[in-house]
XYZ file of C-alpha atoms in Angstrom:
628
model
C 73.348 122.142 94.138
C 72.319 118.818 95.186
C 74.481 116.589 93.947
C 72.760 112.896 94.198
C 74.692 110.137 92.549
C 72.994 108.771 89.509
C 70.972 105.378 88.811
C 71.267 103.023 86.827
C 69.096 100.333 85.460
C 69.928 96.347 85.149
C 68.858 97.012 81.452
C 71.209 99.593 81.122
C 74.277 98.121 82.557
C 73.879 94.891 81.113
C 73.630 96.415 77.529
C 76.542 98.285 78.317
C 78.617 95.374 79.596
C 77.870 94.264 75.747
C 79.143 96.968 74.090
C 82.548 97.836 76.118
C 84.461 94.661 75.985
C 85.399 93.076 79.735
C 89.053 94.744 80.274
C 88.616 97.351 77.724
C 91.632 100.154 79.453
C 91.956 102.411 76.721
C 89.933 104.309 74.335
C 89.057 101.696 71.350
C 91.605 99.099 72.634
C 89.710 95.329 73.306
C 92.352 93.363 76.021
C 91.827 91.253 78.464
C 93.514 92.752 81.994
C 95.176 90.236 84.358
C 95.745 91.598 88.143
C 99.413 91.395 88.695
C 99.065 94.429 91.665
C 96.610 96.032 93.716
C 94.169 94.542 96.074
C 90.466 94.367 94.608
C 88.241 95.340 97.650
C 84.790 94.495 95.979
C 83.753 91.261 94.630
C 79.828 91.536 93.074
C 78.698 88.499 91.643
C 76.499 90.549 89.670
C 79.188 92.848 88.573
C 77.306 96.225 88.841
C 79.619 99.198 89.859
C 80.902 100.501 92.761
C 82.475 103.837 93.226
C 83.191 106.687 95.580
C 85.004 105.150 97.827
C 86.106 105.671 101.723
C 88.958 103.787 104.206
C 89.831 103.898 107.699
C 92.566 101.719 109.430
C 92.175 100.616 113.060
C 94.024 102.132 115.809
C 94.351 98.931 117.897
C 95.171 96.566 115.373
C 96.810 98.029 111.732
C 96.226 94.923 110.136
C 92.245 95.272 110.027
C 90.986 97.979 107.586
C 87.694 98.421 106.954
C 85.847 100.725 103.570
C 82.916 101.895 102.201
C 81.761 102.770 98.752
C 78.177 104.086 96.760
C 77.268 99.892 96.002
C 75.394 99.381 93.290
C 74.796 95.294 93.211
C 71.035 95.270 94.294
C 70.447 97.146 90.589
C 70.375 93.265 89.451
C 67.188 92.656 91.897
C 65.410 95.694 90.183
C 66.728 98.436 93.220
C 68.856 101.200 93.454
C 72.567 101.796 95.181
C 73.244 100.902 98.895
C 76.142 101.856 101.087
C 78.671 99.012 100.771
C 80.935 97.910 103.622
C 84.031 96.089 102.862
C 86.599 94.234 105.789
C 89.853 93.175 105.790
C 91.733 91.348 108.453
C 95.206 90.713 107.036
C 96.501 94.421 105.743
C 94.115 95.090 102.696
C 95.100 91.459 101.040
C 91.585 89.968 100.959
C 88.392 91.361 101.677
C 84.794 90.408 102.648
C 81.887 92.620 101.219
C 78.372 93.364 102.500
C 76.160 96.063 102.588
C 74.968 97.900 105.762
C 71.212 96.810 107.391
C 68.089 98.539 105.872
C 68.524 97.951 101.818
C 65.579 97.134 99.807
C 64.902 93.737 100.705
C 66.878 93.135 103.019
C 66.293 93.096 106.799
C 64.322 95.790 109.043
C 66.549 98.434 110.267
C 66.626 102.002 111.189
C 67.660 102.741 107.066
C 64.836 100.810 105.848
C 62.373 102.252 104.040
C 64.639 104.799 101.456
C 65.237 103.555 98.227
C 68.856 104.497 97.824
C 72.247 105.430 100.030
C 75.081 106.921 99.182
C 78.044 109.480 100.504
C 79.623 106.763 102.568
C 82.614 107.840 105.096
C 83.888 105.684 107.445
C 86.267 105.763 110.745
C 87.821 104.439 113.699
C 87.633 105.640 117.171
C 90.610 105.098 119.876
C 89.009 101.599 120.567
C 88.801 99.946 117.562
C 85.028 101.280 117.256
C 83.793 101.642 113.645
C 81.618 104.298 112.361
C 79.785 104.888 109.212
C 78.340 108.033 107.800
C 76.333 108.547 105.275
C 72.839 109.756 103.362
C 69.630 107.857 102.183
C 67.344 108.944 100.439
C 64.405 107.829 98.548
C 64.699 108.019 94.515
C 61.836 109.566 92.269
C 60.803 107.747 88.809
C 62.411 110.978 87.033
C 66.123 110.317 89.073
C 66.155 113.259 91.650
C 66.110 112.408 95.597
C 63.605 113.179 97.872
C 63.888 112.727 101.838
C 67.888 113.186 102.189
C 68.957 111.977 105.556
C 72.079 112.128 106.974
C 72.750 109.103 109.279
C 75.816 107.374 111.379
C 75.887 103.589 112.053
C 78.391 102.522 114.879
C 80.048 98.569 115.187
C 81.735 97.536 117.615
C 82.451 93.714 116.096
C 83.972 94.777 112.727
C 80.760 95.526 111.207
C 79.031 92.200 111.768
C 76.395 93.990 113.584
C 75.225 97.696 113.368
C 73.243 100.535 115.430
C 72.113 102.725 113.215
C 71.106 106.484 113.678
C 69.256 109.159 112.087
C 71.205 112.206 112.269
C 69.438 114.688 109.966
C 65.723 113.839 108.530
C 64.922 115.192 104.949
C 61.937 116.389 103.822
C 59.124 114.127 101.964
C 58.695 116.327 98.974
C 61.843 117.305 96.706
C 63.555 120.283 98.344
C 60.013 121.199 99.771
C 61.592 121.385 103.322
C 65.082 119.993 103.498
C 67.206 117.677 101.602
C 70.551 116.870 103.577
C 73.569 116.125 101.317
C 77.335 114.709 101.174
C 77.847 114.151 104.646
C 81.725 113.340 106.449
C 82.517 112.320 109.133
C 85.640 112.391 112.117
C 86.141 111.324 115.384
C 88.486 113.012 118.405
C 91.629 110.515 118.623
C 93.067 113.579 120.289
C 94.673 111.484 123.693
C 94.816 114.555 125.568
C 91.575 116.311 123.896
C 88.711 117.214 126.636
C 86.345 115.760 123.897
C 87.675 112.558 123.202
C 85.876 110.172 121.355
C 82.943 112.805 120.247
C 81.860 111.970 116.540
C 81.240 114.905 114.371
C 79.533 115.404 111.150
C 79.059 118.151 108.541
C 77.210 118.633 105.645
C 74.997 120.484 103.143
C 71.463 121.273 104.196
C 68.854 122.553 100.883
C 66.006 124.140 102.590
C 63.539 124.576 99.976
C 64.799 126.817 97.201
C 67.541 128.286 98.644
C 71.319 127.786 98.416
C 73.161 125.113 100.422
C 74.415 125.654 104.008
C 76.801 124.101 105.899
C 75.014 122.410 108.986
C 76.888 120.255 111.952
C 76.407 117.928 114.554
C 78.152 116.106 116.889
C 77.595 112.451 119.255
C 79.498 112.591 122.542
C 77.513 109.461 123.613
C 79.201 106.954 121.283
C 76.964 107.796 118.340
C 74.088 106.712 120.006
C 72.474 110.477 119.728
C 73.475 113.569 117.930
C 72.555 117.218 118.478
C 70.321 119.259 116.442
C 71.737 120.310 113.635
C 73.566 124.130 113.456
C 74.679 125.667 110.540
C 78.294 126.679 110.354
C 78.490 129.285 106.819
C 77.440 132.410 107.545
C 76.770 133.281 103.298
C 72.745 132.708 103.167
C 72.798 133.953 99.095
C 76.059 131.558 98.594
C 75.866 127.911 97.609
C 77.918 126.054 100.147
C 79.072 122.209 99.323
C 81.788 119.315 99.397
C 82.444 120.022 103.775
C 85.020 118.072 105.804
C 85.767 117.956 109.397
C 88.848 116.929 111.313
C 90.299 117.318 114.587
C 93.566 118.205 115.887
C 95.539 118.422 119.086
C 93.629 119.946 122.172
C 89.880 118.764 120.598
C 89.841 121.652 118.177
C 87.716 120.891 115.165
C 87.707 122.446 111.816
C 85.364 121.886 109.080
C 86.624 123.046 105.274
C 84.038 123.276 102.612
C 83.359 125.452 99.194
C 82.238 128.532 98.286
C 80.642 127.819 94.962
C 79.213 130.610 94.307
C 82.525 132.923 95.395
C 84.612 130.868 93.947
C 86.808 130.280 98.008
C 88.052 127.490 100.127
C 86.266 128.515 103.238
C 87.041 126.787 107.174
C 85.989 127.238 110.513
C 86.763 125.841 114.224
C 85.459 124.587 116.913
C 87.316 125.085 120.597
C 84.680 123.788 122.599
C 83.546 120.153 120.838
C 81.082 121.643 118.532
C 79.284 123.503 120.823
C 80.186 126.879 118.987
C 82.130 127.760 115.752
C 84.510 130.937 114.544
C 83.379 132.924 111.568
C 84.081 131.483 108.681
C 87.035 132.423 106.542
C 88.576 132.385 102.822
C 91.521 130.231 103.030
C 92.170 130.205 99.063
C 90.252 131.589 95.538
C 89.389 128.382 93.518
C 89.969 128.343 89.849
C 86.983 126.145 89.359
C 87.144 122.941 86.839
C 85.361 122.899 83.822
C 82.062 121.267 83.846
C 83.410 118.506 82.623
C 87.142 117.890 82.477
C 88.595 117.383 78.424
C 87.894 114.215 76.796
C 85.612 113.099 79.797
C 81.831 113.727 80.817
C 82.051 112.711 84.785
C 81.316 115.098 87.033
C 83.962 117.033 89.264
C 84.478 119.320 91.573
C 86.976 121.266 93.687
C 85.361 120.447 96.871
C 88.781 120.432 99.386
C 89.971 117.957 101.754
C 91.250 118.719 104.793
C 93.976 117.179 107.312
C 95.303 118.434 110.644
C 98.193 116.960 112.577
C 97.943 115.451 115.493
C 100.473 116.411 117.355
C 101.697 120.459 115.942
C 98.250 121.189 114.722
C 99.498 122.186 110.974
C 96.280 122.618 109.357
C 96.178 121.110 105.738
C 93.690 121.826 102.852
C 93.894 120.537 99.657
C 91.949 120.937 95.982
C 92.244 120.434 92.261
C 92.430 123.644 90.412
C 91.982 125.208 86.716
C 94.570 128.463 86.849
C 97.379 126.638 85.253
C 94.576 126.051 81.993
C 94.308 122.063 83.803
C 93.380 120.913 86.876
C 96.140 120.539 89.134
C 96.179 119.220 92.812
C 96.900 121.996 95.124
C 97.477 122.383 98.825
C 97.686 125.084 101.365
C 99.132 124.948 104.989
C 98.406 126.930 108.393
C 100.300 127.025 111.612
C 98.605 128.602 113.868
C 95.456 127.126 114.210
C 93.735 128.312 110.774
C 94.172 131.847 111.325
C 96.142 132.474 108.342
C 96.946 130.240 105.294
C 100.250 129.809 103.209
C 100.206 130.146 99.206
C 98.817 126.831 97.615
C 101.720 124.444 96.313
C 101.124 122.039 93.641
C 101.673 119.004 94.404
C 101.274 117.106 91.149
C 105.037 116.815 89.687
C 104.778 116.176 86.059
C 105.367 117.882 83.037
C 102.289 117.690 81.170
C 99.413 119.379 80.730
C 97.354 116.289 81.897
C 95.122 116.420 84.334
C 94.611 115.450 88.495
C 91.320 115.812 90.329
C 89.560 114.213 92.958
C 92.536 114.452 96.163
C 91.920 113.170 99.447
C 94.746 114.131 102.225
C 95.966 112.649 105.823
C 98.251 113.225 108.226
C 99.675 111.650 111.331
C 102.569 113.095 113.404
C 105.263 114.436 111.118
C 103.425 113.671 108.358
C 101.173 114.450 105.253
C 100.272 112.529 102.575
C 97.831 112.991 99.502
C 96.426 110.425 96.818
C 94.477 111.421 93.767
C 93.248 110.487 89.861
C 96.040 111.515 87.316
C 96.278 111.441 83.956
C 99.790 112.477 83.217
C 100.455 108.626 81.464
C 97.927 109.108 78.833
C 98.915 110.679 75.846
C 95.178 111.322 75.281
C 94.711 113.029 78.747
C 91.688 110.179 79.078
C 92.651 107.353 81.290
C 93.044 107.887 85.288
C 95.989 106.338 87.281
C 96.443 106.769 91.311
C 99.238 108.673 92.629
C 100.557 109.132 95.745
C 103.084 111.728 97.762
C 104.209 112.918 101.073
C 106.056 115.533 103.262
C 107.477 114.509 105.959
C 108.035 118.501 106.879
C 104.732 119.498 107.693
C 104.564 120.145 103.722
C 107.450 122.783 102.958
C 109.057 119.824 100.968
C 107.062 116.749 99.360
C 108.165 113.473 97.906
C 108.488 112.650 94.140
C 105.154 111.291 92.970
C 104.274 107.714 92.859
C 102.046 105.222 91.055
C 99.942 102.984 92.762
C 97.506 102.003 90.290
C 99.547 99.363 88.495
C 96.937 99.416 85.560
C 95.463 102.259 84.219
C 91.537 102.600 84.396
C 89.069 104.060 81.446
C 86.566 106.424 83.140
C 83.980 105.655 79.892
C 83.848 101.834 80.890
C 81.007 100.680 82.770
C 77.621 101.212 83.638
C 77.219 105.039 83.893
C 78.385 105.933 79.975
C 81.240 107.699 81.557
C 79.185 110.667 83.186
C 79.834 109.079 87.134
C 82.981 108.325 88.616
C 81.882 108.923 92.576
C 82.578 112.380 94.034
C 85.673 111.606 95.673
C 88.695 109.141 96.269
C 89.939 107.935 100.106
C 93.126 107.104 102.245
C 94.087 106.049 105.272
C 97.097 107.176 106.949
C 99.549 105.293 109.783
C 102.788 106.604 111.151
C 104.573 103.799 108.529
C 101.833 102.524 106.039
C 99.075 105.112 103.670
C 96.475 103.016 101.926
C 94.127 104.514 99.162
C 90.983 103.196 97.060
C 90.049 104.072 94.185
C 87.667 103.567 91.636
C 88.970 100.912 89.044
C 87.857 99.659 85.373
C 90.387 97.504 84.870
C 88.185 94.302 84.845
C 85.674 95.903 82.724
C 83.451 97.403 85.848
C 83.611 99.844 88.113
C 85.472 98.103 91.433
C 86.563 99.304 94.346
C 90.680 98.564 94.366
C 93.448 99.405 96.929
C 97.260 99.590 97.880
C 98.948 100.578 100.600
C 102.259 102.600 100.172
C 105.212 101.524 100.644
C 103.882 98.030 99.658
C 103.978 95.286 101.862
C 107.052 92.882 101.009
C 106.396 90.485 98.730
C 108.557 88.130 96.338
C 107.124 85.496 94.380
C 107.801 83.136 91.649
C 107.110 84.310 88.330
C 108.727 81.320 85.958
C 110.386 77.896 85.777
C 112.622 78.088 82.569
C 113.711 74.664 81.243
C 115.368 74.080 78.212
C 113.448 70.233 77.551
C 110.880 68.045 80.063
C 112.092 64.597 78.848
C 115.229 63.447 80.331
C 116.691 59.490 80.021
C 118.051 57.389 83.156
C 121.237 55.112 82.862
C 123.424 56.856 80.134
C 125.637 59.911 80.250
C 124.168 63.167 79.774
C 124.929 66.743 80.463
C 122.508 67.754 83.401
C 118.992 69.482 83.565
C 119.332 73.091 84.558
C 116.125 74.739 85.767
C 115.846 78.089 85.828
C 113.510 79.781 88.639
C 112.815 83.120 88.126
C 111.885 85.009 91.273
C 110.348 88.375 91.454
C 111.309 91.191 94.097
C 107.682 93.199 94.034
C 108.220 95.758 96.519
C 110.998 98.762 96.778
C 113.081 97.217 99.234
C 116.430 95.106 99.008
C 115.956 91.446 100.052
C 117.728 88.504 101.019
C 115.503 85.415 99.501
C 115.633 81.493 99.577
C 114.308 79.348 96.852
C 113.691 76.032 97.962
C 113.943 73.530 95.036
C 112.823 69.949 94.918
C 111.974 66.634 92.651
C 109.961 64.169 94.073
C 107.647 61.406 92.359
C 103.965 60.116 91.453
C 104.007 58.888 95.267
C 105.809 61.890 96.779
C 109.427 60.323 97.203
C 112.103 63.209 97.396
C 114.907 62.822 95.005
C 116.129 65.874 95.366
C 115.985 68.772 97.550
C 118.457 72.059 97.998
C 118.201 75.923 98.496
C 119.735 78.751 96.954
C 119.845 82.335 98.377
C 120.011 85.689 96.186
C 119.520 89.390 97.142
C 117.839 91.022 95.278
C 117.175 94.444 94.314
C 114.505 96.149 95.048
C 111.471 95.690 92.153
C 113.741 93.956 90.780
C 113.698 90.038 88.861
C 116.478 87.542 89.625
C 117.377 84.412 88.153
C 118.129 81.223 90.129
C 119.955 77.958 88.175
C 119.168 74.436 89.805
C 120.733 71.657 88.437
C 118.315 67.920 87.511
C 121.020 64.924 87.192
C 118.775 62.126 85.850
C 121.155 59.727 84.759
C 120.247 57.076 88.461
C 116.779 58.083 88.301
C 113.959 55.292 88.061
C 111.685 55.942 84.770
C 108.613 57.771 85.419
C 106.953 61.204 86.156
C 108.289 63.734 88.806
C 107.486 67.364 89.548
C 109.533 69.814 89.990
C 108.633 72.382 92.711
C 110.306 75.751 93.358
C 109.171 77.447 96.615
C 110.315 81.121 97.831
C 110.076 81.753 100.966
C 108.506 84.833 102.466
C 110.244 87.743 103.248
C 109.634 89.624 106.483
C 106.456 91.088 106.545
C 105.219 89.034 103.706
C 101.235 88.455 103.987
C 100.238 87.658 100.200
C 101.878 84.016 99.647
C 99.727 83.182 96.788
C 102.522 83.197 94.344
C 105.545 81.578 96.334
C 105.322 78.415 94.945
C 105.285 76.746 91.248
C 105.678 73.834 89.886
C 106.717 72.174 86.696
C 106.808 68.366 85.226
C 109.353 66.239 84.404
C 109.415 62.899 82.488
C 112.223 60.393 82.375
C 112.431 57.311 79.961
C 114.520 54.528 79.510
C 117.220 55.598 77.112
C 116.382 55.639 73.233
C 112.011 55.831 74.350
C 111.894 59.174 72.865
C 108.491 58.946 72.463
C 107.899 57.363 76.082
C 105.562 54.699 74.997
C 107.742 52.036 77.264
C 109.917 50.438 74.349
C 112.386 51.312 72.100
C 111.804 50.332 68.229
C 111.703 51.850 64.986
C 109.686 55.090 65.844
C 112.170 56.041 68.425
C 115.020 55.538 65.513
C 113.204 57.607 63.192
C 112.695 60.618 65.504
C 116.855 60.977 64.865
C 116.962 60.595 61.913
C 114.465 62.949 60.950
C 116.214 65.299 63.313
C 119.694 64.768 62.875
C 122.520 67.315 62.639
C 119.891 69.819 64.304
C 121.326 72.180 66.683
C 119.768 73.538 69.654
C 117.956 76.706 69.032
C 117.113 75.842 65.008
C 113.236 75.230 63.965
C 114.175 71.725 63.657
C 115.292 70.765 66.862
C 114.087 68.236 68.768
C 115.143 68.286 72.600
C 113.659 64.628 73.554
C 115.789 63.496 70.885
C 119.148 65.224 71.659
C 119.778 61.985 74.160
C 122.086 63.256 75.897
C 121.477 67.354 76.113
C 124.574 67.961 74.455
C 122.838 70.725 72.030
C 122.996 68.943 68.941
C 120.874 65.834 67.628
C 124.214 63.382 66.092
C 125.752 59.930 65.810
C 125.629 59.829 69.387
C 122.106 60.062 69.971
C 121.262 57.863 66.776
C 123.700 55.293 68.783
C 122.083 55.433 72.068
C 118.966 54.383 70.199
C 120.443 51.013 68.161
C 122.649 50.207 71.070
C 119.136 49.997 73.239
C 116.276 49.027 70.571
C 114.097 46.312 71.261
C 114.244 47.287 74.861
C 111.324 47.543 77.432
C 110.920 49.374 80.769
């Protein structure tokens, strides 16, 4: 079926933002969310959702990753979605957003004129070229598309500019002629392929009333053109949907896709750069999801997602499934060249009866790696988490699963009354770094967020502990001790150094000295710096505690804090400059008062032995009347 992605009206969205409280992450729980993890990709002003989400990492430099989601943020100008495109230049850390040429109001382009895009994909060539694939369409007052059209866009400056290029036309009346649907794309990064650097796309074609086919084309002139379309499934009375291509070693190109009406995982390959394709097999039977999973109303699917390596040509296909009574995430493996398919593996490794849906796979050489949506940390088998694993076997053996979502996301929040989601999740894959994007609800919309596994090394400063913030000059005290508290955030074991200073109103340094500590990985240490105030002048000083980055560090945003410090002539416990009777009175109203009881006072525990006494009442006669 034809499987547009919804609308959704400014009206609609803004009465729903009224309803579901901003942060709202479980099911009839009101709290604000704070972002301690995860990179957010999209930033609307107009907070309208974004979903369905794609990623691709650049060959030529790893620290520039680009995405692509369904963007919804022109719904606050009275339109529909666009394709969003999303860059980042420093390893996912911060991100610019914009949308590709040809929205509603926007500038004239080969795009303009539809109402609505969606389906993005996006990918790099060899070069560092970007591509973006992708349909438009133009929406009808009762929802439904008319005039699917499958397109690519190419960049070659990071997607400042774009060329843009029809790839598929649809029809003008609704599946009168044609409506083209959920397009993907890949590119031959094959170095030794024949057909290197040819784009290829697949997707569904609806002519008229019939079922969905699987229909192909390829570019082997940088995108610029594309051949006419072929059809690939050879089932004319079978619904075909969800198809992905990839390449692997020697050119060859394979294209996965469903069976709905059989219920199969179906593929088929290309030797010769598109120009022909095998006959299509069954790689696997689907248990097909539910129409909508339990406790949810999104729409799924088991539409596959296919990998190939690189280098041994393991073909990889994976799928969430219904035989185990949920859906689990499931992948089969072929080696030799998709002629015959091992036993699907689950890949999901917990112990409930949760569910996982949505997977997207990669692989590089000597690798494969899958993300996905689980719900195995919700009781309620409602909220959606990302998880992550890998085989570094070509699959026989996979890694214990791991979060990446560090907060857990309500699929009912936001905009689409919890009946749209996207179709589908994405990851990018390097020989040391995987990155996914997801869908996220943590801030009370649907955003686009990311991490890349393992985690780039980061410590930061989480605390300054101090027992008091007055101190007195000229009179013996026990010291100050600050207490930084640094945070290890990635799974690796560091060596750290916390720099630790005092310095005035006018900047003078009175103090300055490091401390090193190795910490665990994910793990919180504690680091003691000692304040002697006793030959300080009387004034205001900050304190400021800086960690220094690790190797590999990019995200410094929390390496440094800072905390105040006041210090007063001795007996000013109230700091107004002069010591007199409501300085006397603070001790006495205080006195015998131990640190830690409710009616301690530290500013008047002079000298920071712990308890408020004769010696502190002294301090205070022996210096009233005095001024400073």
């Amino acid at each position: 079926m034809i499987d547009v992605i919804p609308r959704i009206s400014r009206s609609l969205n803004y009465r729903i933002a009224s309803v579901i409280p901003s942060g709202r992450n479980e099911r009839g729980i009101a709290r604000k969310q704070v972002i301690t993890a995860n990179a957010q990709v999209t930033s609307d002003p107009t907070n309208q959702p974004q979903n369905e989400p794609t990623v691709a990492i650049d060959p030529v430099d790893n620290s520039r990753v680009a995405a692509g989601a369904n963007d919804y943020r022109l719904v606050a100008q009275g339109h529909d979605a666009w394709l969003g495109f999303y860059t980042s230049k420093d390893n996912g850390t911060t991100w610019i957003d914009s949308l590709l040429p040809g929205y509603p109001g926007g500038t004239i382009a080969p795009l303009s004129g539809y109402t609505t895009g969606s389906d993005p994909a996006i990918a790099f060539d060899l070069n560092g070229r970007l591509y973006y694939s992708g349909i438009v369409f133009v929406r009808q007052s009762s929802g439904a598309g008319i005039d699917g059209t499958v397109f690519a866009a190419h960049s070659t400056d990071n997607g400042t500019n774009w060329v843009e290029t029809i790839v598929a036309l649809g029809s003008n009346t609704r599946r009168g002629s044609v409506f083209n649907d959920k397009p993907y794309i890949a590119i031959d990064t094959i170095a030794n392929s024949a057909f290197k650097g040819r784009i290829y796309l697949s997707w569904t074609g609806f002519v008229n009333t019939n079922p969905g086919v699987i229909l192909f084309s390829e570019s082997s002139d940088g995108g610029s053109t594309f051949s006419s379309p072929t059809t690939i499934s050879n089932i004319p009375a079978d619904e075909m949907q969800g198809s992905v291509p990839s390449v692997g070693p020697n050119g060859i190109l394979y294209v996965t896709w469903e069976d709905t009406t059989s219920n199969h995982i179906m593929i088929s390959k290309s030797t010769n750069g598109g120009t022909g394709f095998s006959a299509p097999i069954a790689v696997a039977t689907v248990i097909p999801l539910p129409a909508t999973l339990p406790n949810s109303s999104f729409r799924e699917s088991s539409f596959p997602t296919l990998a190939v390596d690189p280098v041994n040509g393991t073909v990889f296909i994976g799928w969430d499934d219904y035989r185990n009574g949920n859906s689990d995430i499931f992948l089969t493996r072929s080696t030799d060249r998709a002629a015959t398919f091992s036993g699907p593996v689950k890949l999901n490794d917990d112990t409930t009866t949760n569910d996982q849906f949505f997977p997207w796979i990669q692989s590089v050489s000597g690798k494969i790696a899958a993300v996905w949506y689980d719900r195995r940390l919700d009781p309620g088998n409602h909220n959606m988490d990302i998880f992550y694993s890998e085989s570094i076997n070509q699959g026989l053996a996979w890694s214990p699963n791991v979060r990446l979502s560090s907060v857990s996301s309500n699929p009912d929040c936001c905009g689409f009354l919890g009946q749209f989601i996207g179709d589908y999740i994405g990851m990018a894959l390097t020989s040391s770094t995987a990155r996914a994007v997801w869908l996220d609800t943590r801030n009370g919309n649907q955003d686009i967020f990311t991490e890349r596994y393992p985690p780039l090394p980061k410590v930061s400063i989480t605390g300054i502990a101090l027992p008091r913030n007055i101190m007195y000059n000229q009179i013996s005290s026990k010291p100050l001790n600050a207490t930084i508290i640094v945070k290890n955030d990635a799974p690796y074991d560091e060596t750290i150094t916390v720099a630790f200073s005092l310095q005035n109103i006018t900047g003078t340094i009175f103090l300055s000295v490091n401390q090193t500590a190795p910490p665990l990985s994910s793990a919180t240490v504690n680091l003691t710096f000692t304040v002697q105030t006793q030959n300080l002048p009387r004034g205001s000083y900050t304190m400021i505690a800086h960690v220094f980055p690790v190797k590999g560090q990019t995200d410094i945003s929390n390496n440094t804090m800072t905390s105040l410090l006041q210090v007063h002539i001795p007996g000013d416990i109230n700091g107004d400059g002069v010591v007199n009777i409501i300085d006397l009175v603070a001790v006495g109203s205080h006195f015998g008062a131990r640190r830690g009881d409710p009616n301690y006072l530290p500013a008047a525990d002079l000298n920071n032995d712990g308890v408020i006494d004769i010696i502190d009442l002294s301090i205070v006669g022996s210096t009233f009347g005095r001024t400073g």
